[in-house]
Tab-separated table of N, CA, C and O in Angstrom:
chain	number	residue	atom	x	y	z
L	657	UNK	N	74.054	69.219	91.470
L	657	UNK	CA	75.064	69.907	90.682
L	657	UNK	C	74.837	69.559	89.208
L	657	UNK	O	74.707	68.403	88.855
L	658	UNK	N	74.845	70.564	88.364
L	658	UNK	CA	74.666	70.384	86.928
L	658	UNK	C	76.000	70.623	86.217
L	658	UNK	O	76.826	71.389	86.685
L	659	UNK	N	76.179	69.963	85.079
L	659	UNK	CA	77.360	70.193	84.256
L	659	UNK	C	76.905	70.793	82.936
L	659	UNK	O	75.996	70.281	82.289
L	660	UNK	N	77.556	71.893	82.551
L	660	UNK	CA	77.230	72.582	81.307
L	660	UNK	C	78.443	72.634	80.392
L	660	UNK	O	79.572	72.793	80.853
L	661	UNK	N	78.165	72.531	79.106
L	661	UNK	CA	79.157	72.800	78.072
L	661	UNK	C	78.941	74.247	77.664
L	661	UNK	O	77.817	74.641	77.348
L	662	UNK	N	79.994	75.040	77.718
L	662	UNK	CA	79.922	76.445	77.298
L	662	UNK	C	80.969	76.644	76.217
L	662	UNK	O	82.148	76.342	76.408
L	663	UNK	N	80.516	77.150	75.084
L	663	UNK	CA	81.426	77.434	73.978
L	663	UNK	C	81.067	78.817	73.443
L	663	UNK	O	79.913	79.227	73.483
L	664	UNK	N	82.062	79.516	72.952
L	664	UNK	CA	81.807	80.864	72.459
L	664	UNK	C	82.736	81.186	71.305
L	664	UNK	O	83.770	80.549	71.111
L	665	UNK	N	82.337	82.186	70.526
L	665	UNK	CA	83.175	82.727	69.464
L	665	UNK	C	83.093	84.243	69.572
L	665	UNK	O	82.005	84.816	69.554
L	666	UNK	N	84.241	84.857	69.722
L	666	UNK	CA	84.293	86.303	69.926
L	666	UNK	C	84.670	87.009	68.633
L	666	UNK	O	85.621	86.619	67.955
L	667	UNK	N	83.935	88.069	68.314
L	667	UNK	CA	84.251	88.866	67.129
L	667	UNK	C	85.576	89.610	67.311
L	667	UNK	O	86.311	89.824	66.352
L	668	UNK	N	85.860	90.007	68.565
L	668	UNK	CA	87.100	90.722	68.884
L	668	UNK	C	87.783	90.016	70.062
L	668	UNK	O	87.788	90.517	71.182
L	669	UNK	N	88.369	88.840	69.807
L	669	UNK	CA	88.923	88.054	70.915
L	669	UNK	C	90.039	88.764	71.676
L	669	UNK	O	90.201	88.543	72.871
L	670	UNK	N	90.793	89.624	71.022
L	670	UNK	CA	91.884	90.327	71.712
L	670	UNK	C	91.378	91.257	72.799
L	670	UNK	O	92.112	91.591	73.719
L	671	UNK	N	90.106	91.653	72.737
L	671	UNK	CA	89.550	92.542	73.748
L	671	UNK	C	88.869	91.805	74.898
L	671	UNK	O	88.890	92.273	76.031
L	672	UNK	N	88.246	90.666	74.610
L	672	UNK	CA	87.370	90.047	75.604
L	672	UNK	C	87.759	88.655	76.082
L	672	UNK	O	87.176	88.164	77.034
L	673	UNK	N	88.711	87.991	75.453
L	673	UNK	CA	88.894	86.575	75.768
L	673	UNK	C	89.250	86.323	77.233
L	673	UNK	O	88.764	85.364	77.823
L	674	UNK	N	90.036	87.170	77.860
L	674	UNK	CA	90.389	86.962	79.261
L	674	UNK	C	89.219	87.279	80.194
L	674	UNK	O	89.050	86.629	81.222
L	675	UNK	N	88.420	88.250	79.826
L	675	UNK	CA	87.251	88.605	80.621
L	675	UNK	C	86.231	87.472	80.588
L	675	UNK	O	85.677	87.079	81.616
L	676	UNK	N	85.989	86.916	79.400
L	676	UNK	CA	85.045	85.803	79.269
L	676	UNK	C	85.561	84.587	80.023
L	676	UNK	O	84.808	83.926	80.748
L	677	UNK	N	86.833	84.274	79.896
L	677	UNK	CA	87.414	83.129	80.611
L	677	UNK	C	87.251	83.292	82.114
L	677	UNK	O	86.861	82.347	82.811
L	678	UNK	N	87.524	84.461	82.631
L	678	UNK	CA	87.402	84.711	84.069
L	678	UNK	C	85.950	84.562	84.517
L	678	UNK	O	85.674	83.999	85.578
L	679	UNK	N	85.022	85.066	83.725
L	679	UNK	CA	83.600	84.960	84.070
L	679	UNK	C	83.145	83.505	84.081
L	679	UNK	O	82.366	83.092	84.950
L	680	UNK	N	83.619	82.708	83.144
L	680	UNK	CA	83.256	81.287	83.101
L	680	UNK	C	83.843	80.559	84.306
L	680	UNK	O	83.162	79.767	84.960
L	681	UNK	N	85.101	80.825	84.639
L	681	UNK	CA	85.718	80.170	85.791
L	681	UNK	C	85.007	80.517	87.093
L	681	UNK	O	84.950	79.709	88.009
L	682	UNK	N	84.458	81.719	87.176
L	682	UNK	CA	83.777	82.158	88.393
L	682	UNK	C	82.315	81.710	88.436
L	682	UNK	O	81.653	81.887	89.449
L	683	UNK	N	81.812	81.129	87.358
L	683	UNK	CA	80.381	80.807	87.256
L	683	UNK	C	79.968	79.571	88.039
L	683	UNK	O	78.786	79.377	88.288
L	684	UNK	N	80.907	78.712	88.408
L	684	UNK	CA	80.520	77.475	89.080
L	684	UNK	C	81.514	77.060	90.141
L	684	UNK	O	82.455	77.768	90.446
L	685	UNK	N	81.271	75.881	90.685
L	685	UNK	CA	82.153	75.356	91.729
L	685	UNK	C	83.429	74.756	91.141
L	685	UNK	O	84.457	74.717	91.797
L	686	UNK	N	83.358	74.248	89.911
L	686	UNK	CA	84.548	73.731	89.244
L	686	UNK	C	84.383	73.898	87.742
L	686	UNK	O	83.273	74.061	87.237
L	687	UNK	N	85.513	73.847	87.026
L	687	UNK	CA	85.500	74.054	85.588
L	687	UNK	C	86.613	73.260	84.926
L	687	UNK	O	87.586	72.865	85.574
L	688	UNK	N	86.446	73.006	83.643
L	688	UNK	CA	87.466	72.354	82.821
L	688	UNK	C	87.456	73.044	81.462
L	688	UNK	O	86.412	73.522	81.010
L	689	UNK	N	88.622	73.089	80.820
L	689	UNK	CA	88.750	73.762	79.521
L	689	UNK	C	89.480	72.825	78.554
L	689	UNK	O	90.685	72.935	78.362
L	690	UNK	N	88.732	71.901	77.917
L	690	UNK	CA	89.397	70.939	77.029
L	690	UNK	C	89.870	71.542	75.707
L	690	UNK	O	90.786	71.020	75.093
L	691	UNK	N	89.246	72.620	75.249
L	691	UNK	CA	89.642	73.301	74.016
L	691	UNK	C	89.666	74.812	74.257
L	691	UNK	O	89.110	75.299	75.232
L	692	UNK	N	90.269	75.540	73.347
L	692	UNK	CA	90.502	76.974	73.518
L	692	UNK	C	89.247	77.750	73.932
L	692	UNK	O	89.299	78.566	74.841
L	693	UNK	N	88.136	77.527	73.267
L	693	UNK	CA	86.920	78.275	73.565
L	693	UNK	C	85.773	77.351	73.975
L	693	UNK	O	84.611	77.657	73.756
L	694	UNK	N	86.114	76.236	74.573
L	694	UNK	CA	85.120	75.259	75.026
L	694	UNK	C	85.397	74.927	76.484
L	694	UNK	O	86.514	74.571	76.840
L	695	UNK	N	84.378	75.038	77.294
L	695	UNK	CA	84.499	74.851	78.732
L	695	UNK	C	83.425	73.896	79.227
L	695	UNK	O	82.348	73.813	78.652
L	696	UNK	N	83.724	73.210	80.315
L	696	UNK	CA	82.726	72.511	81.115
L	696	UNK	C	82.687	73.218	82.461
L	696	UNK	O	83.731	73.538	83.029
L	697	UNK	N	81.479	73.470	82.967
L	697	UNK	CA	81.307	74.136	84.251
L	697	UNK	C	80.319	73.332	85.084
L	697	UNK	O	79.260	72.944	84.583
L	698	UNK	N	80.668	73.073	86.337
L	698	UNK	CA	79.761	72.427	87.287
L	698	UNK	C	79.219	73.500	88.218
L	698	UNK	O	79.990	74.196	88.877
L	699	UNK	N	77.891	73.614	88.254
L	699	UNK	CA	77.263	74.685	89.027
L	699	UNK	C	75.832	74.304	89.384
L	699	UNK	O	75.261	73.390	88.795
L	700	UNK	N	75.266	75.029	90.331
L	700	UNK	CA	73.855	74.892	90.683
L	700	UNK	C	72.995	75.845	89.850
L	700	UNK	O	71.778	75.780	89.898
L	701	UNK	N	73.608	76.737	89.094
L	701	UNK	CA	72.896	77.746	88.301
L	701	UNK	C	72.141	77.096	87.136
L	701	UNK	O	72.511	76.033	86.658
L	702	UNK	N	71.127	77.801	86.639
L	702	UNK	CA	70.382	77.364	85.457
L	702	UNK	C	71.070	77.876	84.196
L	702	UNK	O	71.930	78.766	84.263
L	703	UNK	N	70.661	77.342	83.046
L	703	UNK	CA	71.184	77.826	81.773
L	703	UNK	C	70.904	79.317	81.617
L	703	UNK	O	71.757	80.085	81.163
L	704	UNK	N	69.706	79.729	82.007
L	704	UNK	CA	69.314	81.129	81.868
L	704	UNK	C	70.190	82.042	82.734
L	704	UNK	O	70.563	83.144	82.305
L	705	UNK	N	70.512	81.612	83.938
L	705	UNK	CA	71.361	82.417	84.818
L	705	UNK	C	72.773	82.542	84.247
L	705	UNK	O	73.373	83.628	84.281
L	706	UNK	N	73.308	81.443	83.719
L	706	UNK	CA	74.636	81.500	83.101
L	706	UNK	C	74.625	82.421	81.883
L	706	UNK	O	75.538	83.228	81.688
L	707	UNK	N	73.584	82.290	81.065
L	707	UNK	CA	73.475	83.141	79.885
L	707	UNK	C	73.414	84.616	80.280
L	707	UNK	O	74.077	85.460	79.676
L	708	UNK	N	72.646	84.937	81.302
L	708	UNK	CA	72.532	86.331	81.749
L	708	UNK	C	73.888	86.880	82.195
L	708	UNK	O	74.242	88.020	81.873
L	709	UNK	N	74.664	86.072	82.926
L	709	UNK	CA	75.987	86.521	83.381
L	709	UNK	C	76.933	86.768	82.216
L	709	UNK	O	77.684	87.746	82.202
L	710	UNK	N	76.916	85.857	81.241
L	710	UNK	CA	77.884	85.943	80.145
L	710	UNK	C	77.486	86.960	79.086
L	710	UNK	O	78.355	87.631	78.517
L	711	UNK	N	76.191	87.093	78.803
L	711	UNK	CA	75.797	88.034	77.753
L	711	UNK	C	76.007	89.489	78.170
L	711	UNK	O	76.093	90.359	77.305
L	712	UNK	N	76.133	89.743	79.470
L	712	UNK	CA	76.444	91.110	79.914
L	712	UNK	C	77.805	91.573	79.417
L	712	UNK	O	78.029	92.764	79.244
L	713	UNK	N	78.723	90.627	79.210
L	713	UNK	CA	80.075	91.016	78.794
L	713	UNK	C	80.352	90.754	77.318
L	713	UNK	O	81.383	91.181	76.815
L	714	UNK	N	79.441	90.083	76.630
L	714	UNK	CA	79.634	89.786	75.214
L	714	UNK	C	79.084	90.904	74.343
L	714	UNK	O	78.136	91.591	74.719
L	715	UNK	N	79.664	91.069	73.161
L	715	UNK	CA	79.156	92.012	72.170
L	715	UNK	C	78.044	91.353	71.373
L	715	UNK	O	77.904	90.114	71.362
L	716	UNK	N	77.274	92.152	70.656
L	716	UNK	CA	76.156	91.615	69.868
L	716	UNK	C	76.624	90.712	68.727
L	716	UNK	O	75.857	89.890	68.234
L	717	UNK	N	77.874	90.826	68.306
L	717	UNK	CA	78.413	89.999	67.217
L	717	UNK	C	79.038	88.690	67.712
L	717	UNK	O	79.469	87.867	66.910
L	718	UNK	N	79.128	88.482	69.021
L	718	UNK	CA	79.733	87.274	69.587
L	718	UNK	C	78.712	86.145	69.629
L	718	UNK	O	77.509	86.370	69.757
L	719	UNK	N	79.207	84.912	69.531
L	719	UNK	CA	78.345	83.733	69.622
L	719	UNK	C	78.540	83.042	70.965
L	719	UNK	O	79.633	83.037	71.522
L	720	UNK	N	77.466	82.443	71.487
L	720	UNK	CA	77.511	81.761	72.778
L	720	UNK	C	76.634	80.518	72.726
L	720	UNK	O	75.504	80.571	72.251
L	721	UNK	N	77.168	79.399	73.224
L	721	UNK	CA	76.422	78.148	73.342
L	721	UNK	C	76.543	77.674	74.780
L	721	UNK	O	77.649	77.552	75.307
L	722	UNK	N	75.405	77.419	75.407
L	722	UNK	CA	75.369	76.845	76.752
L	722	UNK	C	74.428	75.653	76.689
L	722	UNK	O	73.268	75.797	76.311
L	723	UNK	N	74.941	74.474	77.052
L	723	UNK	CA	74.128	73.263	76.973
L	723	UNK	C	74.411	72.380	78.168
L	723	UNK	O	75.569	72.126	78.504
L	724	UNK	N	73.358	71.920	78.816
L	724	UNK	CA	73.517	70.978	79.914
L	724	UNK	C	73.938	69.632	79.330
L	724	UNK	O	73.402	69.198	78.311
L	725	UNK	N	74.913	68.982	79.962
L	725	UNK	CA	75.454	67.727	79.433
L	725	UNK	C	75.529	66.675	80.535
L	725	UNK	O	75.483	66.991	81.726
L	726	UNK	N	75.674	65.427	80.112
L	726	UNK	CA	75.920	64.333	81.043
L	726	UNK	C	77.405	64.306	81.372
L	726	UNK	O	78.209	64.980	80.741
L	727	UNK	N	77.772	63.524	82.335
L	727	UNK	CA	79.168	63.451	82.769
L	727	UNK	C	80.086	62.817	81.720
L	727	UNK	O	81.270	63.108	81.666
L	728	UNK	N	79.554	61.937	80.876
L	728	UNK	CA	80.398	61.228	79.913
L	728	UNK	C	80.727	62.126	78.722
L	728	UNK	O	79.925	62.949	78.319
L	729	UNK	N	81.910	61.933	78.156
L	729	UNK	CA	82.308	62.673	76.958
L	729	UNK	C	83.302	61.826	76.174
L	729	UNK	O	84.069	61.066	76.750
L	730	UNK	N	83.259	61.930	74.866
L	730	UNK	CA	84.240	61.289	74.001
L	730	UNK	C	85.204	62.381	73.552
L	730	UNK	O	84.793	63.380	72.978
L	731	UNK	N	86.480	62.191	73.829
L	731	UNK	CA	87.477	63.210	73.543
L	731	UNK	C	88.570	62.641	72.641
L	731	UNK	O	89.014	61.515	72.843
L	732	UNK	N	89.002	63.424	71.672
L	732	UNK	CA	90.107	63.037	70.807
L	732	UNK	C	91.173	64.130	70.874
L	732	UNK	O	90.863	65.308	70.699
L	733	UNK	N	92.391	63.731	71.145
L	733	UNK	CA	93.530	64.649	71.222
L	733	UNK	C	93.362	65.738	72.286
L	733	UNK	O	93.864	66.844	72.138
L	734	UNK	N	92.643	65.436	73.335
L	734	UNK	CA	92.489	66.373	74.453
L	734	UNK	C	92.054	65.580	75.680
L	734	UNK	O	91.800	64.387	75.596
L	735	UNK	N	92.000	66.221	76.813
L	735	UNK	CA	91.535	65.580	78.038
L	735	UNK	C	90.822	66.614	78.889
L	735	UNK	O	90.909	67.806	78.625
L	736	UNK	N	90.114	66.137	79.889
L	736	UNK	CA	89.434	67.052	80.797
L	736	UNK	C	90.097	66.960	82.153
L	736	UNK	O	90.212	65.893	82.728
L	737	UNK	N	90.541	68.068	82.641
L	737	UNK	CA	91.089	68.172	83.985
L	737	UNK	C	90.230	69.185	84.728
L	737	UNK	O	90.145	70.340	84.320
L	738	UNK	N	89.581	68.737	85.791
L	738	UNK	CA	88.690	69.620	86.534
L	738	UNK	C	89.489	70.441	87.535
L	738	UNK	O	90.368	69.919	88.219
L	739	UNK	N	89.190	71.716	87.621
L	739	UNK	CA	89.813	72.624	88.569
L	739	UNK	C	88.729	73.258	89.421
L	739	UNK	O	87.632	73.524	88.943
L	740	UNK	N	89.047	73.519	90.655
L	740	UNK	CA	88.106	74.187	91.551
L	740	UNK	C	88.171	75.683	91.319
L	740	UNK	O	89.209	76.220	90.958
L	741	UNK	N	87.050	76.354	91.552
L	741	UNK	CA	87.030	77.802	91.437
L	741	UNK	C	88.000	78.383	92.454
L	741	UNK	O	87.960	78.044	93.622
L	742	UNK	N	88.884	79.258	92.007
L	742	UNK	CA	89.895	79.811	92.905
L	742	UNK	C	89.859	81.315	92.995
L	742	UNK	O	90.510	81.892	93.837
L	743	UNK	N	89.161	81.990	92.090
L	743	UNK	CA	89.152	83.445	92.115
L	743	UNK	C	87.724	83.952	92.003
L	743	UNK	O	86.887	83.334	91.373
L	744	UNK	N	87.508	85.106	92.584
L	744	UNK	CA	86.202	85.758	92.465
L	744	UNK	C	86.059	86.322	91.065
L	744	UNK	O	87.022	86.414	90.313
L	745	UNK	N	84.851	86.729	90.713
L	745	UNK	CA	84.594	87.307	89.406
L	745	UNK	C	85.303	88.644	89.215
L	745	UNK	O	85.763	89.260	90.163
L	746	UNK	N	85.356	89.086	88.002
L	746	UNK	CA	86.037	90.320	87.644
L	746	UNK	C	84.998	91.429	87.531
L	746	UNK	O	83.961	91.254	86.915
L	747	UNK	N	85.280	92.564	88.129
L	747	UNK	CA	84.414	93.725	87.959
L	747	UNK	C	84.738	94.351	86.606
L	747	UNK	O	85.896	94.615	86.295
L	748	UNK	N	83.729	94.604	85.821
L	748	UNK	CA	83.935	95.141	84.487
L	748	UNK	C	83.380	96.559	84.433
L	748	UNK	O	82.225	96.789	84.724
L	749	UNK	N	84.217	97.502	84.042
L	749	UNK	CA	83.815	98.891	83.911
L	749	UNK	C	83.636	99.169	82.426
L	749	UNK	O	84.591	99.079	81.660
L	750	UNK	N	82.428	99.515	81.997
L	750	UNK	CA	82.143	99.739	80.589
L	750	UNK	C	82.849	100.933	79.991
L	750	UNK	O	82.935	101.066	78.784
L	751	UNK	N	83.372	101.847	80.808
L	751	UNK	CA	84.022	103.047	80.307
L	751	UNK	C	85.522	102.885	80.132
L	751	UNK	O	86.203	103.837	79.785
L	752	UNK	N	86.053	101.710	80.375
L	752	UNK	CA	87.499	101.534	80.348
L	752	UNK	C	87.869	100.236	79.654
L	752	UNK	O	87.114	99.276	79.652
L	753	UNK	N	89.033	100.213	79.048
L	753	UNK	CA	89.539	98.978	78.474
L	753	UNK	C	90.580	98.334	79.385
L	753	UNK	O	91.292	97.435	78.990
L	754	UNK	N	90.656	98.794	80.631
L	754	UNK	CA	91.592	98.251	81.612
L	754	UNK	C	90.852	97.260	82.496
L	754	UNK	O	89.788	97.556	83.027
L	755	UNK	N	91.428	96.085	82.659
L	755	UNK	CA	90.820	95.049	83.481
L	755	UNK	C	91.767	94.735	84.621
L	755	UNK	O	92.933	94.418	84.398
L	756	UNK	N	91.296	94.827	85.845
L	756	UNK	CA	92.108	94.508	87.021
L	756	UNK	C	91.654	93.165	87.562
L	756	UNK	O	90.554	93.038	88.076
L	757	UNK	N	92.471	92.158	87.400
L	757	UNK	CA	92.130	90.835	87.907
L	757	UNK	C	92.381	90.790	89.406
L	757	UNK	O	93.343	91.371	89.895
L	758	UNK	N	91.546	90.089	90.135
L	758	UNK	CA	91.767	89.990	91.583
L	758	UNK	C	93.022	89.176	91.882
L	758	UNK	O	93.414	88.318	91.099
L	759	UNK	N	93.627	89.465	92.998
L	759	UNK	CA	94.798	88.720	93.436
L	759	UNK	C	94.322	87.343	93.882
L	759	UNK	O	93.361	87.220	94.639
L	760	UNK	N	94.990	86.326	93.412
L	760	UNK	CA	94.597	84.958	93.751
L	760	UNK	C	94.839	84.688	95.229
L	760	UNK	O	95.857	85.099	95.782
L	761	UNK	N	93.905	83.993	95.840
L	761	UNK	CA	94.079	83.573	97.229
L	761	UNK	C	95.101	82.448	97.263
L	761	UNK	O	95.277	81.729	96.270
L	762	UNK	N	95.770	82.229	98.372
L	762	UNK	CA	96.720	81.119	98.448
L	762	UNK	C	96.016	79.793	98.165
L	762	UNK	O	94.896	79.576	98.604
L	763	UNK	N	96.669	78.954	97.402
L	763	UNK	CA	96.105	77.661	97.053
L	763	UNK	C	96.174	76.745	98.270
L	763	UNK	O	97.203	76.642	98.932
L	764	UNK	N	95.060	76.074	98.540
L	764	UNK	CA	95.030	75.172	99.689
L	764	UNK	C	95.826	73.906	99.384
L	764	UNK	O	96.234	73.668	98.255
L	765	UNK	N	96.018	73.092	100.397
L	765	UNK	CA	96.745	71.838	100.227
L	765	UNK	C	95.867	70.746	99.636
L	765	UNK	O	96.306	69.617	99.475
L	766	UNK	N	94.609	71.072	99.319
L	766	UNK	CA	93.711	70.095	98.729
L	766	UNK	C	94.197	69.734	97.340
L	766	UNK	O	94.566	70.602	96.561
L	767	UNK	N	94.176	68.455	96.981
L	767	UNK	CA	94.599	68.082	95.628
L	767	UNK	C	93.548	68.519	94.611
L	767	UNK	O	92.387	68.681	94.935
L	768	UNK	N	94.000	68.743	93.375
L	768	UNK	CA	93.070	69.075	92.307
L	768	UNK	C	92.236	67.851	91.982
L	768	UNK	O	92.623	66.718	92.276
L	769	UNK	N	91.103	68.072	91.341
L	769	UNK	CA	90.222	66.971	90.976
L	769	UNK	C	90.889	66.118	89.896
L	769	UNK	O	91.681	66.619	89.102
L	770	UNK	N	90.573	64.838	89.806
L	770	UNK	CA	91.266	63.947	88.868
L	770	UNK	C	90.843	64.162	87.431
L	770	UNK	O	89.822	64.785	87.150
L	771	UNK	N	91.633	63.607	86.500
L	771	UNK	CA	91.296	63.621	85.093
L	771	UNK	C	90.041	62.808	84.877
L	771	UNK	O	89.793	61.811	85.564
L	772	UNK	N	89.232	63.187	83.884
L	772	UNK	CA	88.048	62.417	83.526
L	772	UNK	C	88.471	61.251	82.655
L	772	UNK	O	89.464	61.323	81.934
L	773	UNK	N	87.726	60.177	82.723
L	773	UNK	CA	87.994	59.021	81.890
L	773	UNK	C	87.392	59.251	80.502
L	773	UNK	O	86.235	59.631	80.383
L	774	UNK	N	88.155	59.052	79.427
L	774	UNK	CA	87.655	59.198	78.072
L	774	UNK	C	87.506	57.837	77.436
L	774	UNK	O	88.262	56.909	77.726
L	775	UNK	N	86.520	57.698	76.579
L	775	UNK	CA	86.270	56.427	75.868
L	775	UNK	C	87.165	56.318	74.672
L	775	UNK	O	87.513	57.223	74.054
């Protein structure tokens, strides 16, 4: 399992921010979002595979950073809480500005993953 830092900047955040968030959450087995546009994702995918998935939904003016990272992180005024993937990816229709999110499956009785330790 690899851990990636994914950060992005959207030229038109009001149009894409929920679509990008959903795609990132669906990209791996678990995810964390310590800052508004900064994510950690645990997945078996390569950087190139993640980039291919995300650049399909980004505009040419948007910025994207994907970097493989170690488990340790130094955090100030934030924390990392890992969540398991709970929803499938979103189907995106290029001819429409309407996004239909899938209905969430019932949450299992499994506890969420613990907070990460910060230095």
